[in-house]
XYZ file of C-alpha atoms in Angstrom:
544
model
C 116.163 291.761 173.730
C 116.478 292.035 169.675
C 113.531 294.483 169.691
C 115.345 296.640 172.129
C 118.625 296.547 170.214
C 116.686 297.438 166.989
C 114.925 300.412 168.779
C 118.071 301.496 170.160
C 119.783 301.421 166.515
C 116.728 303.179 165.036
C 116.916 305.822 168.023
C 120.325 306.615 167.287
C 119.756 306.841 163.442
C 116.884 309.118 164.002
C 119.077 311.350 166.297
C 121.593 311.511 163.486
C 118.968 312.736 161.185
C 118.162 315.638 163.565
C 121.991 316.588 163.457
C 121.920 316.645 159.498
C 121.739 320.142 157.911
C 118.394 321.081 156.465
C 119.727 323.386 153.700
C 118.319 322.104 150.354
C 121.600 322.683 148.663
C 123.722 319.714 148.495
C 127.055 321.831 148.191
C 126.425 322.963 151.876
C 125.913 319.345 153.178
C 128.864 317.622 155.039
C 129.178 313.908 154.817
C 127.640 312.109 157.804
C 130.289 310.842 160.378
C 130.371 307.228 159.979
C 131.583 304.467 162.369
C 134.762 302.846 161.014
C 132.843 299.583 160.392
C 130.414 301.230 158.034
C 132.848 303.300 155.946
C 132.879 302.208 152.329
C 135.313 299.644 151.195
C 135.528 298.064 147.740
C 132.412 295.903 147.836
C 132.133 292.623 145.901
C 130.410 292.843 142.685
C 126.890 291.321 142.150
C 125.289 290.857 138.756
C 121.821 292.109 137.823
C 120.160 289.709 135.689
C 117.381 289.497 133.188
C 114.101 289.095 135.091
C 113.205 286.227 132.775
C 116.358 284.114 133.454
C 116.109 281.551 136.201
C 118.834 283.742 137.913
C 116.551 286.872 137.601
C 113.610 284.816 138.998
C 115.520 284.018 141.945
C 116.279 287.538 142.761
C 112.874 288.475 142.067
C 111.720 285.971 144.781
C 114.224 287.601 147.039
C 112.774 291.079 146.232
C 109.148 289.662 146.916
C 110.456 288.207 150.262
C 112.110 291.580 151.310
C 108.993 293.547 150.430
C 106.833 291.148 152.626
C 108.892 291.820 155.530
C 109.399 295.777 154.693
C 105.646 296.222 154.437
C 105.391 294.982 158.095
C 107.703 297.858 159.288
C 106.641 301.154 160.628
C 106.997 303.927 158.098
C 109.695 305.788 159.864
C 111.905 302.725 159.836
C 114.655 303.285 156.839
C 114.191 299.526 155.997
C 110.283 299.701 155.475
C 108.545 299.653 152.354
C 106.904 303.161 152.971
C 110.342 304.821 153.710
C 112.118 303.656 150.847
C 109.099 304.620 148.593
C 108.897 308.021 150.382
C 112.817 308.690 149.429
C 111.500 309.099 145.856
C 108.449 311.377 146.462
C 105.310 311.748 148.621
C 101.851 313.247 148.472
C 101.518 316.701 149.980
C 100.762 316.042 153.674
C 98.281 318.834 153.849
C 96.036 316.928 151.575
C 96.400 313.729 153.943
C 93.736 314.034 156.807
C 94.456 310.325 157.591
C 96.988 307.979 156.414
C 96.878 304.528 157.639
C 100.218 303.588 155.998
C 101.930 306.218 157.884
C 100.109 307.851 160.647
C 103.273 310.049 161.288
C 102.704 311.627 157.938
C 99.258 313.516 157.830
C 98.386 317.108 157.981
C 98.129 317.021 161.692
C 101.549 315.051 162.238
C 103.811 315.931 159.316
C 105.184 319.027 161.171
C 106.749 317.094 163.940
C 110.529 317.568 164.300
C 111.311 313.955 163.342
C 109.188 314.103 160.189
C 110.301 317.520 159.281
C 113.861 316.504 159.151
C 112.928 313.409 157.257
C 111.282 315.755 154.542
C 114.189 318.085 154.655
C 116.886 315.390 154.307
C 115.709 312.010 153.036
C 112.012 312.039 151.651
C 110.862 313.385 148.319
C 114.421 313.729 146.774
C 113.807 312.522 143.272
C 115.256 315.178 140.896
C 112.197 315.473 138.752
C 112.493 319.360 138.690
C 113.678 321.678 136.021
C 117.323 322.279 135.436
C 117.977 319.680 138.291
C 116.869 316.566 136.348
C 119.204 317.072 133.348
C 122.262 316.200 135.410
C 120.886 314.433 138.496
C 118.216 312.268 137.173
C 120.478 309.226 136.142
C 123.007 309.556 138.922
C 120.325 310.093 141.816
C 118.324 307.095 140.531
C 121.405 304.748 140.251
C 122.330 305.440 143.788
C 118.697 304.988 144.890
C 118.740 301.603 143.495
C 121.989 300.772 144.953
C 121.243 301.562 148.560
C 117.825 299.825 148.104
C 119.711 296.684 147.305
C 121.645 296.938 150.329
C 118.456 297.335 152.386
C 117.250 294.061 150.649
C 120.167 292.186 151.359
C 120.322 293.173 154.992
C 116.494 292.298 155.478
C 116.703 288.790 153.782
C 120.359 287.943 154.596
C 120.810 287.236 150.664
C 124.089 288.737 150.183
C 124.205 287.952 146.502
C 121.054 289.779 145.782
C 120.725 292.372 142.897
C 117.658 293.857 141.603
C 116.760 292.118 138.213
C 115.868 294.423 135.184
C 112.893 294.041 132.921
C 113.778 294.871 129.382
C 110.504 295.763 127.964
C 112.404 297.287 124.819
C 113.662 293.788 123.757
C 111.059 292.706 121.195
C 112.961 289.335 120.661
C 110.361 287.437 122.745
C 106.602 288.313 123.434
C 106.947 288.032 127.090
C 109.255 290.924 127.412
C 106.348 293.289 126.473
C 104.183 291.558 129.388
C 104.412 292.559 133.026
C 106.396 289.482 134.838
C 103.836 287.151 136.241
C 105.237 287.659 139.689
C 104.065 291.110 139.836
C 100.374 290.003 138.605
C 99.700 286.806 140.464
C 98.476 286.088 142.964
C 96.405 289.339 142.645
C 95.881 289.992 146.234
C 97.571 291.298 149.507
C 99.529 288.076 149.999
C 101.604 289.143 147.127
C 103.981 291.974 147.983
C 104.800 292.548 144.289
C 101.242 293.122 143.436
C 99.671 296.461 142.975
C 96.132 297.035 141.876
C 96.654 300.579 140.809
C 98.325 299.823 137.544
C 96.911 299.860 133.901
C 94.265 296.964 134.243
C 94.990 295.187 131.021
C 98.610 295.021 131.858
C 97.948 293.538 135.246
C 95.719 291.037 133.451
C 98.664 289.710 131.294
C 98.186 291.950 128.150
C 101.197 293.348 126.128
C 102.211 297.026 126.488
C 101.250 297.308 122.793
C 97.688 296.139 123.439
C 94.955 298.715 122.952
C 93.413 299.908 126.186
C 89.741 300.751 126.029
C 89.612 302.040 129.542
C 92.270 304.759 128.563
C 90.658 308.053 127.403
C 93.670 308.383 124.981
C 92.852 307.452 121.415
C 94.165 304.137 120.680
C 96.407 305.521 117.735
C 98.175 307.629 120.491
C 98.702 305.133 123.039
C 102.172 303.734 123.859
C 103.569 300.467 122.311
C 106.742 298.645 122.483
C 107.635 300.029 119.126
C 107.327 303.495 120.556
C 109.657 302.788 123.374
C 112.226 301.004 121.174
C 111.966 304.064 118.843
C 112.722 306.482 121.791
C 115.549 304.419 123.252
C 117.258 304.437 120.066
C 116.780 308.204 119.396
C 118.420 308.687 122.879
C 121.261 306.352 122.030
C 122.341 308.775 119.148
C 123.530 311.281 121.635
C 127.323 311.796 122.204
C 127.223 313.786 125.504
C 125.702 312.768 128.740
C 123.244 315.674 129.177
C 121.999 315.073 125.474
C 121.361 311.342 126.493
C 119.974 311.807 129.907
C 117.486 314.386 129.092
C 115.540 312.545 126.119
C 116.020 309.145 128.134
C 114.158 310.631 130.986
C 111.166 311.591 128.649
C 111.110 308.109 126.984
C 111.358 305.231 127.544
C 111.560 306.266 131.290
C 108.513 308.660 131.588
C 106.484 306.967 129.050
C 106.775 303.657 130.709
C 105.879 305.195 133.920
C 102.422 306.420 132.445
C 102.115 303.012 130.533
C 102.520 300.898 133.546
C 100.297 303.175 135.918
C 97.646 304.007 133.396
C 95.039 306.840 133.140
C 91.472 305.766 133.782
C 88.083 306.888 132.541
C 86.702 306.675 136.089
C 88.398 307.413 139.519
C 89.582 304.777 141.828
C 90.795 305.111 145.455
C 94.419 305.523 145.897
C 95.666 304.406 149.192
C 98.898 306.518 149.153
C 97.169 309.714 148.538
C 93.904 308.557 150.491
C 91.817 310.357 147.476
C 89.917 309.221 144.543
C 92.366 309.538 141.360
C 92.314 308.823 137.649
C 95.791 307.298 137.514
C 97.766 304.475 138.901
C 100.598 304.826 141.400
C 103.587 304.703 138.503
C 101.827 307.526 136.538
C 102.617 310.081 139.251
C 105.874 311.006 140.733
C 104.475 311.402 144.492
C 103.424 307.774 144.318
C 105.330 305.934 141.736
C 108.246 304.622 144.360
C 105.403 302.746 146.318
C 104.758 300.256 143.362
C 107.414 297.267 143.488
C 107.500 297.356 139.663
C 109.318 300.800 139.934
C 112.576 298.999 140.851
C 112.678 296.649 137.850
C 111.747 299.297 135.524
C 114.479 301.677 136.932
C 117.225 298.910 136.715
C 116.383 298.613 133.124
C 116.658 302.489 132.602
C 120.197 302.219 134.617
C 121.231 299.552 132.123
C 120.425 301.551 128.948
C 122.565 304.363 130.567
C 125.447 301.813 131.107
C 125.163 300.517 127.540
C 125.389 304.091 126.111
C 128.322 304.852 128.239
C 130.315 301.972 127.369
C 129.857 302.387 123.732
C 130.745 306.105 123.732
C 133.787 305.656 125.781
C 134.870 302.968 123.169
C 134.290 305.593 120.533
C 136.246 308.263 122.024
C 138.191 307.515 125.364
C 139.411 311.086 125.519
C 135.879 312.480 125.650
C 135.253 314.192 129.128
C 131.316 314.783 128.645
C 130.206 311.169 128.238
C 130.143 311.039 132.058
C 128.470 313.467 134.483
C 131.039 315.738 136.380
C 131.090 316.952 140.041
C 130.945 320.465 138.409
C 127.807 319.822 136.532
C 126.208 318.244 139.786
C 127.439 321.336 141.756
C 125.958 323.833 139.298
C 122.351 322.745 140.070
C 122.795 321.570 143.800
C 120.786 318.534 145.008
C 120.666 316.264 148.104
C 122.242 312.827 147.975
C 121.182 311.146 151.315
C 120.415 307.557 151.417
C 120.731 304.817 154.097
C 123.447 302.139 154.200
C 121.523 299.632 156.169
C 120.301 301.759 159.275
C 123.134 304.392 158.889
C 122.636 307.849 157.185
C 124.976 308.415 154.151
C 125.369 312.043 152.783
C 127.441 312.332 149.605
C 128.959 315.320 148.163
C 129.149 315.752 144.299
C 132.651 314.431 143.818
C 131.529 311.365 146.060
C 128.359 310.936 143.873
C 130.624 310.649 140.771
C 132.848 308.184 142.410
C 130.032 306.035 143.555
C 128.222 306.339 140.475
C 131.292 305.120 138.092
C 133.460 303.189 140.592
C 131.245 302.319 143.442
C 132.497 301.544 146.839
C 129.179 301.087 148.938
C 127.523 298.775 146.338
C 128.916 297.355 143.123
C 126.356 295.858 140.633
C 126.784 295.045 136.927
C 124.451 293.612 134.291
C 124.495 290.183 132.706
C 123.800 291.791 129.294
C 124.029 295.311 127.886
C 122.327 296.644 124.569
C 124.521 296.705 121.556
C 124.443 300.591 120.966
C 125.640 301.611 117.417
C 129.075 303.324 117.233
C 128.853 307.009 116.472
C 131.140 308.331 113.863
C 130.429 311.945 115.300
C 131.844 310.659 118.621
C 134.746 309.189 116.983
C 135.498 312.206 114.852
C 135.545 314.675 117.905
C 139.041 316.203 118.297
C 141.067 314.940 121.153
C 142.395 318.534 121.871
C 138.842 319.714 122.514
C 138.788 317.976 125.955
C 142.212 319.327 127.047
C 140.873 322.904 127.409
C 137.086 322.809 127.897
C 135.226 324.691 125.216
C 131.906 326.384 125.943
C 128.888 325.775 123.911
C 127.975 328.549 121.377
C 124.414 329.858 121.406
C 123.191 330.003 117.887
C 119.804 331.400 118.774
C 117.408 331.723 121.609
C 113.955 332.476 120.645
C 110.860 333.256 122.910
C 107.979 331.832 121.197
C 105.236 331.662 123.822
C 103.172 328.944 121.871
C 100.432 326.975 123.595
C 100.234 323.234 122.919
C 96.908 321.689 121.906
C 95.867 318.207 120.559
C 96.615 319.443 117.036
C 100.097 319.351 115.590
C 101.764 322.671 116.681
C 104.745 324.193 114.897
C 106.918 327.009 115.960
C 109.526 328.828 113.783
C 112.964 329.453 114.887
C 114.927 331.983 112.792
C 118.634 331.629 113.148
C 120.659 334.857 113.263
C 123.579 332.893 112.249
C 122.994 330.157 109.652
C 123.690 326.391 110.378
C 126.188 325.315 107.923
C 126.501 321.824 106.848
C 128.808 321.178 103.972
C 127.947 318.680 101.364
C 131.235 316.641 102.297
C 129.866 316.428 105.943
C 126.258 315.544 104.650
C 127.741 312.664 102.354
C 130.040 311.337 105.175
C 127.240 311.636 107.801
C 129.409 313.053 110.509
C 130.964 316.304 111.328
C 134.560 316.550 112.180
C 134.771 319.773 114.217
C 132.345 322.127 115.984
C 129.443 321.133 113.945
C 127.407 319.352 116.590
C 124.019 320.873 117.564
C 121.707 320.841 120.576
C 117.997 321.859 120.538
C 116.711 323.027 123.866
C 112.882 323.456 124.441
C 111.536 325.008 127.427
C 107.873 324.637 128.290
C 105.903 325.829 131.178
C 102.875 324.097 132.787
C 100.547 324.205 135.871
C 98.857 321.481 137.821
C 99.502 317.976 136.937
C 99.526 317.208 133.170
C 100.323 313.842 131.967
C 101.527 311.929 128.870
C 103.736 313.253 126.260
C 104.412 315.357 122.883
C 106.498 314.154 120.196
C 108.840 316.540 118.912
C 109.760 316.898 115.090
C 112.257 318.847 113.364
C 111.619 320.609 109.813
C 108.506 318.937 108.796
C 107.944 319.209 105.229
C 105.678 322.124 103.897
C 102.811 319.602 103.104
C 99.086 319.179 103.803
C 99.728 315.522 104.725
C 99.327 314.670 108.151
C 102.057 313.319 110.302
C 100.817 309.723 110.168
C 101.302 309.763 106.288
C 105.041 310.744 106.791
C 108.229 308.603 107.507
C 108.277 310.374 110.922
C 111.436 308.771 111.834
C 113.218 311.157 109.340
C 112.104 314.075 111.493
C 111.369 312.892 114.981
C 113.957 314.178 117.597
C 112.406 313.088 120.865
C 109.609 313.440 123.486
C 108.523 316.046 126.015
C 107.050 313.873 128.747
C 105.200 315.325 131.672
C 105.844 312.675 134.308
C 106.252 315.631 136.831
C 105.900 316.683 140.513
C 102.520 318.402 140.462
C 102.564 322.122 141.561
C 99.850 324.883 141.980
C 102.372 327.247 140.764
C 103.559 327.707 137.153
C 106.611 325.375 136.579
C 109.091 325.118 133.645
C 110.488 322.053 131.935
C 113.732 322.066 130.117
C 114.435 319.133 127.522
C 117.443 318.835 125.295
C 117.923 317.015 121.980
C 120.962 316.369 120.071
C 119.791 317.168 116.496
C 122.927 316.872 114.541
C 122.247 313.662 112.822
C 118.785 314.907 111.697
C 120.100 317.946 110.214
C 122.822 316.133 108.383
C 120.197 313.501 107.094
C 117.802 316.448 105.959
C 120.691 318.276 104.038
C 121.691 314.904 102.275
C 118.136 314.489 101.112
C 118.321 318.122 100.016
C 115.094 318.932 102.112
C 117.266 321.622 103.751
C 119.923 323.802 102.157
C 123.716 323.614 103.274
C 123.128 326.972 104.951
C 120.017 326.556 107.132
C 118.592 329.759 108.346
C 115.198 328.690 109.905
C 114.227 325.673 112.227
C 110.589 324.476 112.498
C 109.882 322.554 115.721
C 106.504 320.749 115.755
C 104.894 319.136 118.730
C 102.163 316.478 118.522
C 100.084 315.198 121.396
C 100.632 311.550 122.144
C 98.538 310.132 125.026
C 98.833 313.797 126.642
C 96.358 315.568 128.783
C 95.791 318.590 126.785
C 93.510 320.248 128.998
C 96.433 321.599 130.964
C 97.797 324.938 129.892
C 100.993 323.726 128.410
C 103.192 326.653 126.728
C 106.361 326.396 124.777
C 108.316 329.311 126.105
C 111.500 329.415 124.397
C 113.489 327.463 121.718
C 117.206 327.711 121.583
C 119.866 326.104 119.604
C 123.462 325.485 120.671
C 126.789 324.372 118.659
C 129.242 322.212 120.384
C 132.346 320.616 119.395
């Protein structure tokens, strides 16, 4: 009888899918009509705990129990492991002649009405696409985590469950740089948290800072815990949402994906793609959501976002660009369709903003946030600036068309209007008006590049290599290629708040108070330079 009831619920749910609109633009989607019992109400708040605390270990066991049950369910069941992973992304079905994990999703079966509607409305909806990611990356993943938590509670009956986080950027204890043991042992199919397609030395208990001889990347360019800490702290310097989200997505987010998945010297069989591959599941967007470690990685990324938001709102409670807005989400539309248990949920931009900051379906907080340094720049911004929104001023937008290689590559960007940083501003270390600057870099690529490029601003004119310099004085962020693969040429846009770097360079008298030229340099770090990666344009904007 219970199987019949579940089958009936699932049939009704799938019928609801067929009624959902297939237009890929979120602004055209109407919220799904829900029964009164499933309408959102203010939910009780659960706490996401550090994975190494006793409470975090308890939640990790619940996650393991849930995934054991979810792996037993068919791939079209919204509460199944495959369905939940597919929400993030999937391999191209045309490349799947067979798919034992989901026979309904192959080159021969993916065109059925049922699967077509899933692809249009629920599957492969992670916003790792140009322009979309800047505003949607963090909100979409926060809601993805939130509705996954609901699924785990429903399937286990553990109503107090919240996904624990793994803070691999905390160097206070050696264990923080090691994959938690529950994901590594036992190393077999009896462990629903274990995934063999990870970086092998990490699955064997080595630190993320350990040199990996199986990685074709030179050891000096491999990711370390210090790299992730550097990139997190650099992202924390931003004072606007968009300038925080963009570098954070690159690293630690993207860098940690590739670090966990790994890139191998020899190919191994990938059960998700049903092909031989040179990388682990977490290294590629189409397969990342199928590795259980994805969840504790992304709760940490979400925790970093919450840490930054809390501090910036303390710095300047009047600021309206610390939080993502419905207008920003609508400017580059994206689907926000999830499952609240077995019921389809479709959210409009205003509903997304509400659920992100004042959740009704699922409220989760963190047992500990990072101590983000206060920003004098954020504190000095005029309250009047937020009464009537002021558009950014484009200082320059230069087409550079420069191919990136495994060598240090520098592009020169002349400024038609000089950047003026007075001695007073340099001395105080913070502007007091419209003297904030955002650097935009647009690159194009084709295929599936991996890895990252470190980005530097105004490296000195010297024959010394980057390794001999205090790179933190010039480092502004990372261009990371954790991307959806494409046979067509694609573009990727990254943003960096470079205000602090410019002020520091003027204060050190490396730059004049009127800067008339910028030099932007790119250095391959664990990057696949065989791909044709081109820096298309470099732009500079001024904002208040």
